[in-house]
Amino acid sequence: MTESETVVKPVVENSEKVQQDDNVQQDEKVQQALADPTKKRKAEDEIEIDLAGQMPLSKKQKRLLRRGKITLEELNKKFNIDPSSVEEFHKETAEKENKKSETDENTEKKKEKVKKYGVWVGNLSFDTTKEEVMRYIIGKTKDTEFELKEEDFLRVNLPLAKNDGKKIKNKGFCYIDFAKPEHMDAVIKLSETQLNGRNLLIKDSKSYDGRPDKTDLISMSKNPPSRILFVGNLSFDTTDELLRKHFQHCGEIIKIRMATFQDSGKCKGFAFVDFKNEEGATNALKDKTCRKIAGRPLRMEFGEDRSKRQVRKRPETDTRERKSFDLPNTQPVATSRPQISEPRKPRAHRPHVESNNRVKSSIALKSAQRASAAIVESQGKKTTFD
């Protein structure tokens, strides 16, 4: 080896060691900068990212996979997804499903264990309390087969009415839950018995017999069935043509009477649809597609048909005959023949008389006597006292 080769080798080795030391120092600085969140990153603190490497699933991608809006095949086509992140995602979804199934089973078991048999008690006096209701039921069932105790009452819900600082009162009804159906049947038998002077109405809380059906607009209508349909809760932009198209399939429409504003001519919010027959109005009330216009729920019912209104006439009586009975020493006029009334003579025009046959005040004062303004000598006697 020559002297030049021996000199070059140590120089190269020293330069490589210096580069390695610099790289180590840079890595340490980068790690320190990443470990300290409060420290601002500088241009020297660079992070290398491999764009060709595999990417883990993001939160947005996981959310889309759960909702079924995207598949793993579509994600793999767009991105190079890491298979380990996919396995973690499957594990997380399986754990969540297991937790949901466990909670659902627990709730079902709780429902099966505690079955409530409820009773609705109505027509209560407003001053009745929970304790009074419980004591009443316990006392009435004391001598029967199914004797009730305080432990048998699972719940007594007595809703109270809102008041403005006045005495608290209930709403006139309450709900009572029992654990056994025998207790419920025993309490239902107490219906029509008195508590605080009122006959109670007791029935099963799940029985809805006697309640009006809100979907049946025919039975909910205040007016009797007629060929006129009242339509309310209309928007101000509603027109006659829109109403005619909306109800034309129900029956033949004669006319549409819409209430409008005088200045703008727009709809006031209600209208009357006159059908040819009652079937058209009843079909409109039965059809559920007619209950909305432009997303607004309509208020519909039968309107009053004035053509069927019966006007009662007063019995006609002769005025002369009525007066003859009121006046003394007069005989009633016979009504067998029609009486021909003579035309009245025109009354003479009297300018000094008002419409109520009284003299005008100015003319009455004109002829009234006035007191004298002259000095009159006294004519009395003077008396003196000693």
Coordinates of C-alpha atoms in Angstrom, one line a residue:
M1 CA 0.0 0.0 0.0
T2 CA 1.1 3.5 -0.8
E3 CA 1.2 6.4 1.7
S4 CA -1.7 8.1 -0.1
E5 CA -4.0 5.1 0.4
T6 CA -3.2 4.9 4.1
V7 CA -4.1 8.6 4.5
V8 CA -7.5 8.3 2.7
K9 CA -8.8 5.4 4.7
P10 CA -8.8 7.1 8.2
V11 CA -10.3 10.3 6.7
V12 CA -13.3 8.3 5.2
E13 CA -13.8 6.4 8.4
N14 CA -13.9 9.6 10.4
S15 CA -16.4 11.2 8.0
E16 CA -18.8 8.2 8.3
K17 CA -18.7 8.3 12.1
V18 CA -19.5 12.0 12.0
Q19 CA -22.5 11.4 9.7
Q20 CA -23.8 8.6 12.0
D21 CA -23.4 10.8 15.0
D22 CA -25.4 13.6 13.3
N23 CA -28.2 11.2 12.3
V24 CA -28.4 9.9 15.9
Q25 CA -28.6 13.4 17.2
Q26 CA -31.4 14.3 14.7
D27 CA -33.4 11.3 15.6
E28 CA -33.1 12.1 19.3
K29 CA -34.3 15.7 18.6
V30 CA -37.3 14.5 16.6
Q31 CA -38.3 12.0 19.4
Q32 CA -38.0 14.8 22.0
A33 CA -40.1 17.1 19.9
L34 CA -42.8 14.5 19.4
A35 CA -42.8 13.6 23.1
D36 CA -43.3 17.2 24.2
P37 CA -46.8 18.3 22.9
T38 CA -46.3 21.9 24.1
K39 CA -43.2 22.4 22.0
K40 CA -43.6 23.8 18.6
R41 CA -42.2 21.9 15.7
K42 CA -39.4 23.4 13.7
A43 CA -38.4 22.9 10.1
E44 CA -35.5 20.8 11.3
D45 CA -37.9 18.3 13.0
E46 CA -38.9 16.4 9.9
I47 CA -41.0 13.2 9.8
E48 CA -40.6 10.7 7.1
I49 CA -43.9 9.1 5.7
D50 CA -43.9 6.2 3.4
L51 CA -46.8 6.9 0.9
A52 CA -46.5 3.4 -0.6
G53 CA -47.0 1.7 2.8
Q54 CA -50.1 0.2 4.2
M55 CA -52.7 2.5 5.9
P56 CA -54.9 1.7 8.9
L57 CA -58.6 2.2 8.9
S58 CA -59.7 5.7 9.9
K59 CA -62.7 6.6 12.1
K60 CA -64.7 7.8 9.1
Q61 CA -64.0 4.6 7.2
K62 CA -65.1 2.4 10.2
R63 CA -68.3 4.4 10.5
L64 CA -69.1 3.9 6.8
L65 CA -68.4 0.2 7.1
R66 CA -70.8 -0.1 10.1
R67 CA -73.6 1.6 8.3
G68 CA -73.0 -0.5 5.2
K69 CA -72.3 2.4 2.9
I70 CA -69.0 1.0 1.7
T71 CA -67.2 -2.3 1.6
L72 CA -63.7 -3.5 2.3
E73 CA -63.1 -4.3 -1.4
E74 CA -63.9 -0.7 -2.4
L75 CA -61.5 0.6 0.3
N76 CA -58.7 -1.7 -0.8
K77 CA -59.1 -0.5 -4.4
K78 CA -58.6 3.1 -3.3
F79 CA -56.2 2.7 -0.4
N80 CA -53.7 0.1 0.7
I81 CA -55.3 -0.9 4.0
D82 CA -53.4 -2.7 6.7
P83 CA -55.0 -6.1 7.3
S84 CA -54.3 -5.9 11.1
S85 CA -56.5 -2.8 11.4
V86 CA -59.3 -4.8 9.6
E87 CA -59.0 -7.6 12.1
E88 CA -59.2 -5.1 15.0
F89 CA -62.3 -3.6 13.4
H90 CA -64.0 -7.0 13.2
K91 CA -63.1 -7.7 16.8
E92 CA -64.6 -4.4 18.0
T93 CA -67.9 -4.9 16.1
A94 CA -68.2 -8.5 17.5
E95 CA -67.7 -7.2 21.1
K96 CA -70.3 -4.5 20.6
E97 CA -72.8 -7.0 19.2
N98 CA -72.2 -9.3 22.2
K99 CA -72.8 -6.5 24.6
K100 CA -76.0 -5.5 22.9
S101 CA -77.3 -9.1 23.0
E102 CA -76.5 -9.4 26.7
T103 CA -78.3 -6.2 27.5
D104 CA -81.3 -7.2 25.5
E105 CA -81.5 -10.6 27.2
N106 CA -81.2 -8.9 30.7
T107 CA -84.1 -6.5 29.9
E108 CA -86.3 -9.3 28.6
K109 CA -85.6 -11.4 31.7
K110 CA -86.5 -8.4 33.9
K111 CA -89.7 -8.0 32.1
E112 CA -90.5 -11.7 32.4
K113 CA -89.8 -11.6 36.1
V114 CA -91.9 -8.5 36.9
K115 CA -95.2 -8.5 35.1
K116 CA -97.5 -5.7 36.1
Y117 CA -101.3 -6.0 36.1
G118 CA -102.6 -2.4 36.1
V119 CA -105.9 -0.9 37.0
W120 CA -107.3 2.5 36.1
V121 CA -109.5 4.2 38.8
G122 CA -111.6 7.2 37.6
N123 CA -114.2 9.6 39.0
L124 CA -112.2 10.3 42.1
S125 CA -112.8 13.4 44.2
F126 CA -110.1 16.0 43.7
D127 CA -109.2 15.9 47.4
T128 CA -108.5 12.1 47.5
T129 CA -105.0 11.0 48.4
K130 CA -102.9 7.8 47.7
E131 CA -103.3 6.6 51.3
E132 CA -107.1 6.9 51.1
V133 CA -107.2 4.9 47.9
M134 CA -105.0 2.1 49.4
R135 CA -107.0 2.0 52.7
Y136 CA -110.2 1.9 50.8
I137 CA -109.2 -1.1 48.6
I138 CA -107.6 -3.0 51.6
G139 CA -110.8 -2.5 53.6
K140 CA -113.1 -3.6 50.8
T141 CA -111.1 -6.8 50.1
K142 CA -110.5 -7.7 53.7
D143 CA -113.3 -10.3 53.9
T144 CA -112.9 -11.7 50.4
E145 CA -110.8 -14.6 49.0
F146 CA -108.0 -12.3 47.7
E147 CA -107.2 -10.1 50.6
L148 CA -104.9 -7.2 49.6
K149 CA -102.2 -5.7 51.7
E150 CA -99.8 -2.8 51.3
E151 CA -97.1 -5.1 50.0
D152 CA -99.3 -6.1 47.0
F153 CA -99.4 -2.5 45.7
L154 CA -96.4 -2.2 43.3
R155 CA -97.2 1.3 42.2
V156 CA -99.9 3.9 42.9
N157 CA -99.7 6.8 40.4
L158 CA -102.0 9.7 41.3
P159 CA -101.2 12.6 38.9
L160 CA -101.7 16.1 40.4
A161 CA -103.1 19.1 38.6
K162 CA -101.1 22.3 38.1
N163 CA -102.0 25.1 40.4
D164 CA -100.9 28.7 41.1
G165 CA -100.0 28.4 44.7
K166 CA -103.4 27.0 45.6
K167 CA -104.3 23.7 47.4
I168 CA -102.8 20.7 45.6
K169 CA -105.5 18.5 44.0
N170 CA -105.5 15.4 41.8
K171 CA -106.8 15.1 38.3
G172 CA -109.7 12.7 39.2
F173 CA -108.0 9.4 38.3
C174 CA -105.1 7.2 39.2
Y175 CA -103.2 4.0 38.1
I176 CA -102.5 1.1 40.4
D177 CA -100.2 -1.8 39.5
F178 CA -100.3 -5.3 41.1
A179 CA -98.1 -8.4 40.8
K180 CA -100.9 -10.9 40.5
P181 CA -103.9 -11.0 38.1
E182 CA -106.2 -12.2 40.9
H183 CA -105.6 -8.9 42.8
M184 CA -106.5 -6.9 39.6
D185 CA -109.7 -8.8 39.2
A186 CA -110.6 -8.3 42.8
V187 CA -110.2 -4.6 42.5
I188 CA -112.1 -4.3 39.3
K189 CA -115.1 -5.9 41.1
L190 CA -115.1 -2.8 43.4
S191 CA -116.3 -0.6 40.5
E192 CA -119.4 1.6 41.1
T193 CA -118.7 1.6 44.9
Q194 CA -118.4 4.9 46.7
L195 CA -115.3 6.7 48.0
N196 CA -115.6 10.2 49.5
G197 CA -119.2 10.4 48.1
R198 CA -118.4 9.5 44.5
N199 CA -119.0 6.3 42.6
L200 CA -115.7 4.9 41.3
L201 CA -115.1 3.7 37.8
I202 CA -112.5 0.9 37.8
K203 CA -111.3 -1.1 34.8
D204 CA -108.2 -2.7 33.3
S205 CA -105.5 -0.1 32.4
K206 CA -104.9 -1.9 29.1
S207 CA -108.5 -1.8 28.1
Y208 CA -109.3 1.2 25.8
D209 CA -113.1 0.5 25.3
G210 CA -115.2 3.6 25.3
R211 CA -112.4 6.0 24.2
P212 CA -113.0 7.9 21.0
D213 CA -110.9 7.0 18.0
K214 CA -109.0 10.1 16.9
T215 CA -108.4 8.7 13.5
D216 CA -112.2 8.4 12.8
L217 CA -113.0 11.9 11.7
I218 CA -116.7 11.0 11.0
S219 CA -117.4 10.2 14.7
M220 CA -115.3 13.1 15.9
S221 CA -117.2 15.7 13.8
K222 CA -119.4 18.1 15.7
N223 CA -122.0 18.5 12.9
P224 CA -124.2 15.8 11.5
P225 CA -123.3 14.2 8.1
S226 CA -123.8 16.6 5.2
R227 CA -122.6 17.2 1.7
I228 CA -120.4 20.2 2.9
L229 CA -116.9 19.6 4.1
F230 CA -115.1 22.1 6.3
V231 CA -111.3 22.2 5.7
G232 CA -109.1 24.2 8.1
N233 CA -105.4 24.8 8.8
L234 CA -104.7 25.7 5.2
S235 CA -101.7 27.8 4.2
F236 CA -102.2 31.3 2.9
D237 CA -101.0 30.3 -0.6
T238 CA -103.8 27.7 -1.1
T239 CA -106.0 28.2 -4.2
D240 CA -109.3 26.8 -5.3
E241 CA -107.7 24.8 -8.0
L242 CA -105.4 23.1 -5.5
L243 CA -108.3 22.1 -3.3
R244 CA -110.3 20.9 -6.3
K245 CA -107.5 18.6 -7.4
H246 CA -107.0 17.4 -3.9
F247 CA -110.6 16.3 -3.3
Q248 CA -111.7 15.5 -6.9
H249 CA -111.4 11.7 -6.5
C250 CA -113.8 11.7 -3.5
G251 CA -116.8 12.9 -5.4
E252 CA -118.3 15.5 -7.7
I253 CA -117.6 19.0 -6.4
I254 CA -120.2 21.7 -7.1
K255 CA -118.2 24.7 -5.7
I256 CA -115.5 25.7 -3.3
R257 CA -116.1 28.6 -0.9
M258 CA -112.8 29.9 0.4
A259 CA -112.4 32.7 3.0
T260 CA -110.0 35.3 1.6
F261 CA -108.5 38.6 2.7
Q262 CA -109.9 41.8 1.1
D263 CA -106.6 43.5 0.4
S264 CA -104.4 40.6 -0.8
G265 CA -107.1 38.0 -1.9
K266 CA -105.2 35.2 -0.3
C267 CA -106.7 32.4 1.7
K268 CA -107.5 33.0 5.4
G269 CA -106.8 29.4 6.4
F270 CA -110.1 27.7 5.9
A271 CA -112.6 26.8 3.2
F272 CA -115.8 24.9 2.5
V273 CA -116.0 22.3 -0.2
D274 CA -119.6 21.6 -1.4
F275 CA -120.0 18.1 -2.9
K276 CA -123.1 16.9 -4.8
N277 CA -123.8 14.2 -2.3
E278 CA -122.9 13.2 1.3
E279 CA -120.8 10.4 0.0
G280 CA -118.2 12.8 -1.3
A281 CA -117.7 14.4 2.1
T282 CA -117.6 11.1 3.9
N283 CA -115.1 9.7 1.4
A284 CA -112.9 12.7 2.0
L285 CA -113.0 12.2 5.8
K286 CA -112.2 8.4 5.5
D287 CA -109.4 8.8 3.0
K288 CA -106.1 9.3 4.8
T289 CA -104.4 10.8 1.7
C290 CA -106.6 13.8 2.0
R291 CA -105.5 14.8 5.5
K292 CA -102.4 16.7 4.3
I293 CA -101.8 19.4 1.7
A294 CA -98.2 20.6 1.1
G295 CA -97.0 18.9 4.2
R296 CA -99.6 20.6 6.5
P297 CA -102.1 18.5 8.5
L298 CA -105.7 19.5 7.8
R299 CA -108.6 19.9 10.2
M300 CA -111.6 18.4 8.5
E301 CA -115.2 17.9 9.6
F302 CA -118.8 18.1 8.3
G303 CA -120.0 21.6 7.6
E304 CA -123.5 22.9 8.3
D305 CA -125.9 22.5 5.4
R306 CA -128.1 25.6 5.4
S307 CA -130.4 24.2 2.8
K308 CA -131.7 21.7 5.3
R309 CA -132.2 24.3 8.0
Q310 CA -135.9 24.5 9.0
V311 CA -137.2 28.0 9.9
R312 CA -140.0 28.1 12.4
K313 CA -142.7 30.6 11.5
R314 CA -144.6 32.4 14.3
P315 CA -148.3 31.9 14.4
E316 CA -150.1 34.8 12.6
T317 CA -152.7 36.5 14.9
D318 CA -155.0 39.4 14.0
T319 CA -153.9 42.6 15.7
R320 CA -157.4 43.9 16.0
E321 CA -158.5 40.7 17.8
R322 CA -155.6 40.9 20.3
K323 CA -156.4 44.6 21.1
S324 CA -160.1 43.8 21.6
F325 CA -159.3 41.5 24.5
D326 CA -157.0 44.1 26.1
L327 CA -159.5 47.0 26.0
P328 CA -162.4 47.0 28.4
N329 CA -166.1 47.0 27.3
T330 CA -165.2 45.8 23.9
Q331 CA -166.3 42.7 22.0
P332 CA -163.8 40.5 20.0
V333 CA -164.0 41.0 16.3
A334 CA -165.0 37.9 14.4
T335 CA -162.2 36.3 12.4
S336 CA -164.3 34.2 10.1
R337 CA -164.2 36.8 7.4
P338 CA -161.0 38.5 6.4
Q339 CA -160.8 42.0 7.8
I340 CA -159.9 44.7 5.4
S341 CA -157.9 47.4 7.2
E342 CA -158.7 51.0 6.1
P343 CA -155.8 53.1 5.0
R344 CA -154.6 55.6 7.6
K345 CA -155.0 59.3 6.9
P346 CA -151.7 61.2 6.7
R347 CA -151.0 63.1 9.9
A348 CA -150.7 66.8 9.5
H349 CA -147.3 68.3 9.6
R350 CA -146.7 69.9 13.0
P351 CA -143.3 71.6 13.2
H352 CA -143.5 72.3 16.9
V353 CA -144.0 68.6 17.8
E354 CA -141.2 66.0 17.9
S355 CA -141.3 62.4 16.7
N356 CA -142.4 61.2 20.1
N357 CA -145.4 63.6 20.1
R358 CA -143.8 66.0 22.6
V359 CA -143.6 69.7 22.3
K360 CA -140.2 71.0 21.5
S361 CA -138.3 72.5 24.4
S362 CA -137.8 75.9 22.7
I363 CA -141.5 76.4 22.1
A364 CA -142.4 75.2 25.7
L365 CA -140.0 77.8 27.2
K366 CA -141.3 80.5 24.9
S367 CA -144.7 80.3 26.4
A368 CA -143.6 79.7 30.0
Q369 CA -144.3 82.3 32.8
R370 CA -141.4 84.4 33.8
A371 CA -140.8 86.0 37.3
S372 CA -140.8 89.8 37.5
A373 CA -137.5 91.6 37.9
A374 CA -139.0 94.8 39.7
I375 CA -138.4 95.7 43.4
V376 CA -141.4 94.8 45.4
E377 CA -142.2 96.3 48.9
S378 CA -142.4 94.0 51.8
Q379 CA -145.9 93.3 53.2
G380 CA -144.9 91.3 56.3
K381 CA -145.2 92.4 59.9
K382 CA -142.1 93.2 62.0
T383 CA -142.0 91.5 65.5
T384 CA -139.8 92.7 68.3
F385 CA -138.7 90.7 71.4
D386 CA -138.2 92.3 74.8

